[in-house]
mmCIF file of C-alpha atoms in Angstrom:
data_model
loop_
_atom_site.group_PDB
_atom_site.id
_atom_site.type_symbol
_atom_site.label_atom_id
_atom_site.label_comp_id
_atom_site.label_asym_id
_atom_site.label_seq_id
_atom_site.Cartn_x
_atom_site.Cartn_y
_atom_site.Cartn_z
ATOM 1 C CA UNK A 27 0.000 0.000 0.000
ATOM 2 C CA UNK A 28 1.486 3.592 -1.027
ATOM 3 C CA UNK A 29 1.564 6.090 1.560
ATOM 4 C CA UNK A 30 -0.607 8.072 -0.939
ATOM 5 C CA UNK A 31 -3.189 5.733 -0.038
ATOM 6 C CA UNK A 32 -2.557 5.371 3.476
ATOM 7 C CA UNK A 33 -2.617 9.582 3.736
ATOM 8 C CA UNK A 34 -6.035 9.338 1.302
ATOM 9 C CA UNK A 35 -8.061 6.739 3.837
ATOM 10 C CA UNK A 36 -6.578 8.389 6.994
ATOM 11 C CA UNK A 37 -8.347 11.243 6.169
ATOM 12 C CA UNK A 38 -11.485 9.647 5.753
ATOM 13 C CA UNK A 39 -11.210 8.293 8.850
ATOM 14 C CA UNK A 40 -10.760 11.303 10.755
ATOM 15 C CA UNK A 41 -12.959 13.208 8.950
ATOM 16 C CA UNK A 42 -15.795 10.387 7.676
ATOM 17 C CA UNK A 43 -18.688 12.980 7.572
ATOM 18 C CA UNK A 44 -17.160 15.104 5.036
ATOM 19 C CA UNK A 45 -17.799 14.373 1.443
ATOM 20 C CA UNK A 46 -14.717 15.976 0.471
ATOM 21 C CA UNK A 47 -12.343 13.333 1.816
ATOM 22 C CA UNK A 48 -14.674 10.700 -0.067
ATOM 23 C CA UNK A 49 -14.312 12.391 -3.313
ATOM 24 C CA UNK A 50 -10.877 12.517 -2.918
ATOM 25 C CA UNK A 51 -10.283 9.261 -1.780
ATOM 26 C CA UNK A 52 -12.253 7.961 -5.158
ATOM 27 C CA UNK A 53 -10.698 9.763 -7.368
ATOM 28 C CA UNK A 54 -7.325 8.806 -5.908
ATOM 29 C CA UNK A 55 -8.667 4.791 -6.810
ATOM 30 C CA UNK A 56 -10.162 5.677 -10.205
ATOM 31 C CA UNK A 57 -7.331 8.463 -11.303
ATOM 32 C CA UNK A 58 -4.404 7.704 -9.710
ATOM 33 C CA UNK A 59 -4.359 3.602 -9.111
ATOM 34 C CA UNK A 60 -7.221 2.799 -12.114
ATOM 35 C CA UNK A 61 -8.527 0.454 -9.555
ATOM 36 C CA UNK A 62 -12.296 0.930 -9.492
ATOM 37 C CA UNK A 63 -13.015 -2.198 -7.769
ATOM 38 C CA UNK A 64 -11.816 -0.518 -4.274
ATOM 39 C CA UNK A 65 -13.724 2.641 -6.286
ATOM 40 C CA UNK A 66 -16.911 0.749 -6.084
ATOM 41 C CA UNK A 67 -15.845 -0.929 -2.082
ATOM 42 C CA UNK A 68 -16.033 2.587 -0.995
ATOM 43 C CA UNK A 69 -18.499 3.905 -2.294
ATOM 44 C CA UNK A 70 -20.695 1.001 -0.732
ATOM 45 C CA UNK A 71 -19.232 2.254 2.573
ATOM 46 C CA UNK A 72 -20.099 5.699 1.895
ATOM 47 C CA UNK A 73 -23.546 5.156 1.169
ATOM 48 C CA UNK A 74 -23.986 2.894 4.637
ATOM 49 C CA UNK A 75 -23.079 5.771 6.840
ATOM 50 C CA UNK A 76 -25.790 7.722 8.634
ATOM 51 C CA UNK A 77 -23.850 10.563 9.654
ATOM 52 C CA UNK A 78 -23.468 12.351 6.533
ATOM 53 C CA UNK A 79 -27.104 14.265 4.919
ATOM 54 C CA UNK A 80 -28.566 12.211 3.135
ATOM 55 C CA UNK A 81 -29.548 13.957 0.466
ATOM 56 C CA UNK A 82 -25.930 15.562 0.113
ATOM 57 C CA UNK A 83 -24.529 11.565 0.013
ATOM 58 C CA UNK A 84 -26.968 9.871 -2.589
ATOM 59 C CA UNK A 85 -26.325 13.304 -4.813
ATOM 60 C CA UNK A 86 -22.594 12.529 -4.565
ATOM 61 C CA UNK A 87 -23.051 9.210 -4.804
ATOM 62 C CA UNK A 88 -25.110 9.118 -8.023
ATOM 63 C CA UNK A 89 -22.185 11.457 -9.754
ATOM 64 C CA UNK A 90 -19.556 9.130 -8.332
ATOM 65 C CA UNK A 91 -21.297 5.751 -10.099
ATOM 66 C CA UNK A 92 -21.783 7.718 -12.948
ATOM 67 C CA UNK A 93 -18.477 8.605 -13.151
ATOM 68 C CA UNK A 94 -17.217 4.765 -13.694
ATOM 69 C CA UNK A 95 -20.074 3.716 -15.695
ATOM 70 C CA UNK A 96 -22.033 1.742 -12.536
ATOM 71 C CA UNK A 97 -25.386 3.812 -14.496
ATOM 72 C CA UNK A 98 -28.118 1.359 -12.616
ATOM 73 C CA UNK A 99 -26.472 2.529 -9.260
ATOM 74 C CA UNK A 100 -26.035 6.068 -10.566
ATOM 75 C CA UNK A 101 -29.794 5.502 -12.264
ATOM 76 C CA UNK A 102 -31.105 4.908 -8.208
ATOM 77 C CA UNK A 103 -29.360 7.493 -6.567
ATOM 78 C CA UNK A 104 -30.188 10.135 -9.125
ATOM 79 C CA UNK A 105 -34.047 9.350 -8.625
ATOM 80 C CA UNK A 106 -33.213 9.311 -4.669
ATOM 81 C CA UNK A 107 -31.432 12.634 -4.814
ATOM 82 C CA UNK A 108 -34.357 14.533 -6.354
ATOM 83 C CA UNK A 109 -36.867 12.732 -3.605
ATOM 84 C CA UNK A 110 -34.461 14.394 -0.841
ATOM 85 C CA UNK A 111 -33.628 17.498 -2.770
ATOM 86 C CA UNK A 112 -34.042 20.688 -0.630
ATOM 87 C CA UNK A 113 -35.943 23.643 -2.421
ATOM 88 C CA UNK A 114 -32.668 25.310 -2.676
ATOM 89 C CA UNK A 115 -30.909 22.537 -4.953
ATOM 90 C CA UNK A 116 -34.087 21.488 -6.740
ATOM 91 C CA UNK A 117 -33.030 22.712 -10.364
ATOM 92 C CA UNK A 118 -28.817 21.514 -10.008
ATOM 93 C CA UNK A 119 -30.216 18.487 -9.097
ATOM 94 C CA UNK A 120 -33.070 18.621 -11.871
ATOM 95 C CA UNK A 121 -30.403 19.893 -14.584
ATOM 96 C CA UNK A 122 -27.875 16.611 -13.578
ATOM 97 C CA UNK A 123 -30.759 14.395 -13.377
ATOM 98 C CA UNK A 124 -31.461 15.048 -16.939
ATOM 99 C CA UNK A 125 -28.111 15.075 -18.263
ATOM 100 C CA UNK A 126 -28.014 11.610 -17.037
ATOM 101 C CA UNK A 127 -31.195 10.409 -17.761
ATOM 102 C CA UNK A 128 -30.919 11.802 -21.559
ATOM 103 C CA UNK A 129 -29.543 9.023 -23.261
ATOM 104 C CA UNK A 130 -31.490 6.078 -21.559
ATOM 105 C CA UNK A 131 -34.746 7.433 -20.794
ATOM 106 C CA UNK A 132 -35.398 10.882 -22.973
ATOM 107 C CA UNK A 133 -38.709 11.227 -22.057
ATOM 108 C CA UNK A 134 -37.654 11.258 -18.678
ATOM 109 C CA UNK A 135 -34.824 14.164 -19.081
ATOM 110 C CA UNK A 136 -37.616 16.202 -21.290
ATOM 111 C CA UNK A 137 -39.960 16.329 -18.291
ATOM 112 C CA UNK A 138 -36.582 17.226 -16.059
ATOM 113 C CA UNK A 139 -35.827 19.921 -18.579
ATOM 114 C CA UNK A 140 -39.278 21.371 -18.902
ATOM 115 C CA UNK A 141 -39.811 21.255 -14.757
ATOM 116 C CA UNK A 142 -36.305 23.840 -14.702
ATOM 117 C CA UNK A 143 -37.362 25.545 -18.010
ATOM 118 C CA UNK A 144 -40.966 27.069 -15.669
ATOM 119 C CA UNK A 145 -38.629 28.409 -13.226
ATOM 120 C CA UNK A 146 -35.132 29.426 -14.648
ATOM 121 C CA UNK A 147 -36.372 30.242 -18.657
ATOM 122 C CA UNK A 148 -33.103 30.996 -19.930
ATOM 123 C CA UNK A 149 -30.903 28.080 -18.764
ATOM 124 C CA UNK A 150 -28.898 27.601 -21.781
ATOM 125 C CA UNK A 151 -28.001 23.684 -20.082
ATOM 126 C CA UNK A 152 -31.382 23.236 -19.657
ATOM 127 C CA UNK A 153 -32.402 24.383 -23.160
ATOM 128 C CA UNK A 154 -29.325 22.074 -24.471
ATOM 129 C CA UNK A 155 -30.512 18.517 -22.929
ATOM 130 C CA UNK A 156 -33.905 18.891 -24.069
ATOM 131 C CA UNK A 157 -33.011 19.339 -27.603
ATOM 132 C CA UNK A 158 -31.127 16.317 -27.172
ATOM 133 C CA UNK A 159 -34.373 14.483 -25.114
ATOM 134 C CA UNK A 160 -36.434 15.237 -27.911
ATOM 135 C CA UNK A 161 -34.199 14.138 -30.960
ATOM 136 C CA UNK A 162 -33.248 10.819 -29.026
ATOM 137 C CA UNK A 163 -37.044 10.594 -29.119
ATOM 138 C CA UNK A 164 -37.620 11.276 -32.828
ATOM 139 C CA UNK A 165 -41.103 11.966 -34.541
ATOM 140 C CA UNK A 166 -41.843 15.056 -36.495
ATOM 141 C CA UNK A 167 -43.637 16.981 -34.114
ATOM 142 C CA UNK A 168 -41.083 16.627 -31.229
ATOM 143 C CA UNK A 169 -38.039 17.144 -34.039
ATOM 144 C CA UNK A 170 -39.834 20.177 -35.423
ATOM 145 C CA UNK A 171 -39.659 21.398 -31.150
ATOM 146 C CA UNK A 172 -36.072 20.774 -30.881
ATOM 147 C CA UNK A 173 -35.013 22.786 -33.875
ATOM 148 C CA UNK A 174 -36.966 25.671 -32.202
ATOM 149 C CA UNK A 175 -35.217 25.148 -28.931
ATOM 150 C CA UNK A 176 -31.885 24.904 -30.482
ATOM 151 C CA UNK A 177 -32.740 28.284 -31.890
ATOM 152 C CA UNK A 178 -33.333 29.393 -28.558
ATOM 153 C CA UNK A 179 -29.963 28.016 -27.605
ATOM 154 C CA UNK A 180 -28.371 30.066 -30.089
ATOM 155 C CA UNK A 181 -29.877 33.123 -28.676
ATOM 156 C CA UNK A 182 -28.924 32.272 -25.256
ATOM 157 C CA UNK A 183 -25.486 31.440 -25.512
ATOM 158 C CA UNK A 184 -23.929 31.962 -28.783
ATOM 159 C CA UNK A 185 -23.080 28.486 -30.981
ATOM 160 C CA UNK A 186 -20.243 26.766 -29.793
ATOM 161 C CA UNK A 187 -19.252 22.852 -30.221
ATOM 162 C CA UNK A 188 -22.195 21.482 -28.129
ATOM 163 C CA UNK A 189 -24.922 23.476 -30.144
ATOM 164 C CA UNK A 190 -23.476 22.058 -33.442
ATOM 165 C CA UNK A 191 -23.025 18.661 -31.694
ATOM 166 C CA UNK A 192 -26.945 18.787 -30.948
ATOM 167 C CA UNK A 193 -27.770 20.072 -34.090
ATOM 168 C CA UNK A 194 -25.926 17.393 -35.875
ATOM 169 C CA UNK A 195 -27.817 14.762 -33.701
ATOM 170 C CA UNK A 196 -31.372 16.819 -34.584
ATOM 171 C CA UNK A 197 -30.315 16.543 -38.460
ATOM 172 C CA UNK A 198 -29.336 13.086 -38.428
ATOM 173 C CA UNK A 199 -32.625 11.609 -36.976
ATOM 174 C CA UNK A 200 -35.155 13.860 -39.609
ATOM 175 C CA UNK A 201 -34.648 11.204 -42.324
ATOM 176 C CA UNK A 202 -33.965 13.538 -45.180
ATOM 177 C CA UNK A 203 -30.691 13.304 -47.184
ATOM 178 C CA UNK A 204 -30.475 17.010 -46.990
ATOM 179 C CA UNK A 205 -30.412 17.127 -43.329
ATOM 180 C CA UNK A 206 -27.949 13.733 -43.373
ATOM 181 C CA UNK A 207 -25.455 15.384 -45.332
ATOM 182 C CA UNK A 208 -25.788 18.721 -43.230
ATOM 183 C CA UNK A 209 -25.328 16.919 -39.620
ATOM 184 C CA UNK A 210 -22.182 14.887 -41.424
ATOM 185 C CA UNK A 211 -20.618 18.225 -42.596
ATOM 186 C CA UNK A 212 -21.212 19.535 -38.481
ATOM 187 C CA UNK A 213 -19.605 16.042 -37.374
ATOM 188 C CA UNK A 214 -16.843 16.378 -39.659
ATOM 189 C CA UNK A 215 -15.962 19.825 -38.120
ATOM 190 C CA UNK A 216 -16.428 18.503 -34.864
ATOM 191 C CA UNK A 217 -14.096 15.298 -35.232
ATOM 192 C CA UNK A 218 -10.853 17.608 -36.828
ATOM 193 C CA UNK A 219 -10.382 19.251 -33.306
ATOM 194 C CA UNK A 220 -9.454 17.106 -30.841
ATOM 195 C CA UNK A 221 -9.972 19.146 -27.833
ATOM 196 C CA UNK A 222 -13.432 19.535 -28.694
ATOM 197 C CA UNK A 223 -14.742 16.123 -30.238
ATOM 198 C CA UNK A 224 -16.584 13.145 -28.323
ATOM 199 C CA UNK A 225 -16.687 9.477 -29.001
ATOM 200 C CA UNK A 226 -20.432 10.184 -29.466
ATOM 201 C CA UNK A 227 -19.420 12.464 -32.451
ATOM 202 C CA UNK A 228 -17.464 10.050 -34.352
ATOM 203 C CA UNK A 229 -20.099 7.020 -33.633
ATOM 204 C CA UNK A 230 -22.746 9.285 -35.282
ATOM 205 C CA UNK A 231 -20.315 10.401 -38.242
ATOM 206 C CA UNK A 232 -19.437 6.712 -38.821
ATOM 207 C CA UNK A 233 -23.140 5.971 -38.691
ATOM 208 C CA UNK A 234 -23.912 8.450 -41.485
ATOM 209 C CA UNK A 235 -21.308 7.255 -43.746
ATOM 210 C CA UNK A 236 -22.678 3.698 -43.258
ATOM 211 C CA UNK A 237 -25.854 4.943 -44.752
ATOM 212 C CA UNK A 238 -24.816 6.360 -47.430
ATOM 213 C CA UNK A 239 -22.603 2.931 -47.684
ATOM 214 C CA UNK A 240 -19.444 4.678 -47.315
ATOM 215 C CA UNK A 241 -17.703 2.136 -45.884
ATOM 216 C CA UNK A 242 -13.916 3.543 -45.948
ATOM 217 C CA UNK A 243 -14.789 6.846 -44.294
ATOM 218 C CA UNK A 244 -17.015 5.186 -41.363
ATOM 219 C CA UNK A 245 -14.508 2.806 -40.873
ATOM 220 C CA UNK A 246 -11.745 5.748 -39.967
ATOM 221 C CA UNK A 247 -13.984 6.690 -37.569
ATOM 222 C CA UNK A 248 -14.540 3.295 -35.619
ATOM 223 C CA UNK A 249 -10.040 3.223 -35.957
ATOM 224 C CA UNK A 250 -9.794 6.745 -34.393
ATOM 225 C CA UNK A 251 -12.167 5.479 -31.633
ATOM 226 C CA UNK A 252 -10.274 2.541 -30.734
ATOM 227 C CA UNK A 253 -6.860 4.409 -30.985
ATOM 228 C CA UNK A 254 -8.486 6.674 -28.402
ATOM 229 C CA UNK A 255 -9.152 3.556 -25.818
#
């Protein structure tokens, strides 16, 4: 054992109702030893203890799953936090709830989004994950929505690399070749710059070139991804 570790779980123990000695402790397993199995041990201590708020803990603890993939855990704890939430941390929790929620239950996040949309109308985040709830959902009515959100976006914030990422996914899921090529040319701008791209961005890209059946180009994509990992 390192004496990084031993200094990282002292601290918890002398100080085992503050978060802050948890989070560090877990990202000292998951960033410094890539060990998420004592990741995951801990966390199932943290969420037995009773000293700590409870809704402070199950918020943590649902961005802490989250953060190594454990999304049925993170899933529970999510749902938990905005059951405990104080009035005061209603819409962070809202707004994480439904960046979470987005990809595997989009009619979920839109209600999230729409709930912090009545009381804070201008939260560009907000406005961002529901044009992404309602394109994961597809029909015409709730695409024709999103492209008048992302509008709205544009408005709020300015366009930057997440507005063209969403408008890409909007595009791709219309089903009109017009709209395909458009969201390919937006992926393609996304995928030169490093710094900026996703994995989700080059999925999508490769996607697009498979139905157009071009095979070469969507396979580059799938290569740069697995360089990546």
């Amino acid at each position: 054992v390192s004496r990084a570790q031993l200094a990282y779980e002292r601290a918890v123990e002398l100080a085992p109702t503050d978060v802050r000695m948890w989070i560090s402790l877990f990202r000292f397993y998951t960033g410094v030893q890539r060990n998420n199995e004592a990741a995951d041990a801990m966390l199932g201590r943290l969420a037995k203890r009773i000293d700590i708020p409870e809704a402070q803990k199950v918020f943590v603890l649902a961005q802490l799953y989250e953060s190594i993939g454990s999304r049925t855990e993170a899933a529970r704890f999510y749902l938990d936090s905005l059951r405990l939430a104080p009035a005061d941390r209603q819409l962070t929790i809202l707004e994480r709830a439904a960046q979470f929620f987005v990809a595997d239950d989009p009619a979920q996040a839109e209600a999230y989004c729409r709930q912090i949309l009545k009381k804070r109308p201008k939260s560009v985040p907000a406005h961002r994950t529901l044009v992404r709830a309602l394109a994961e959902q597809g029909g015409e009515q709730r695409l024709r929505e999103a492209a008048q959100v992302l509008t709205e976006v544009g408005r709020l914030g300015g366009s930057n690399a997440a507005d063209r990422r969403l408008e890409a996914i909007l595009l791709a899921r219309t089903g009109r070749a017009e709209d395909r090529q458009r969201s390919a040319e937006l992926l393609e701008g996304l995928v030169q710059i490093p710094q900026q791209a996703v994995d989700q961005d080059r999925v999508l890209l490769a996607s697009l070139y498979e139905s157009e059946h071009r095979l070469m180009p969507a396979y580059e994509q799938y290569v740069a991804l697995s360089r990546k990992d």
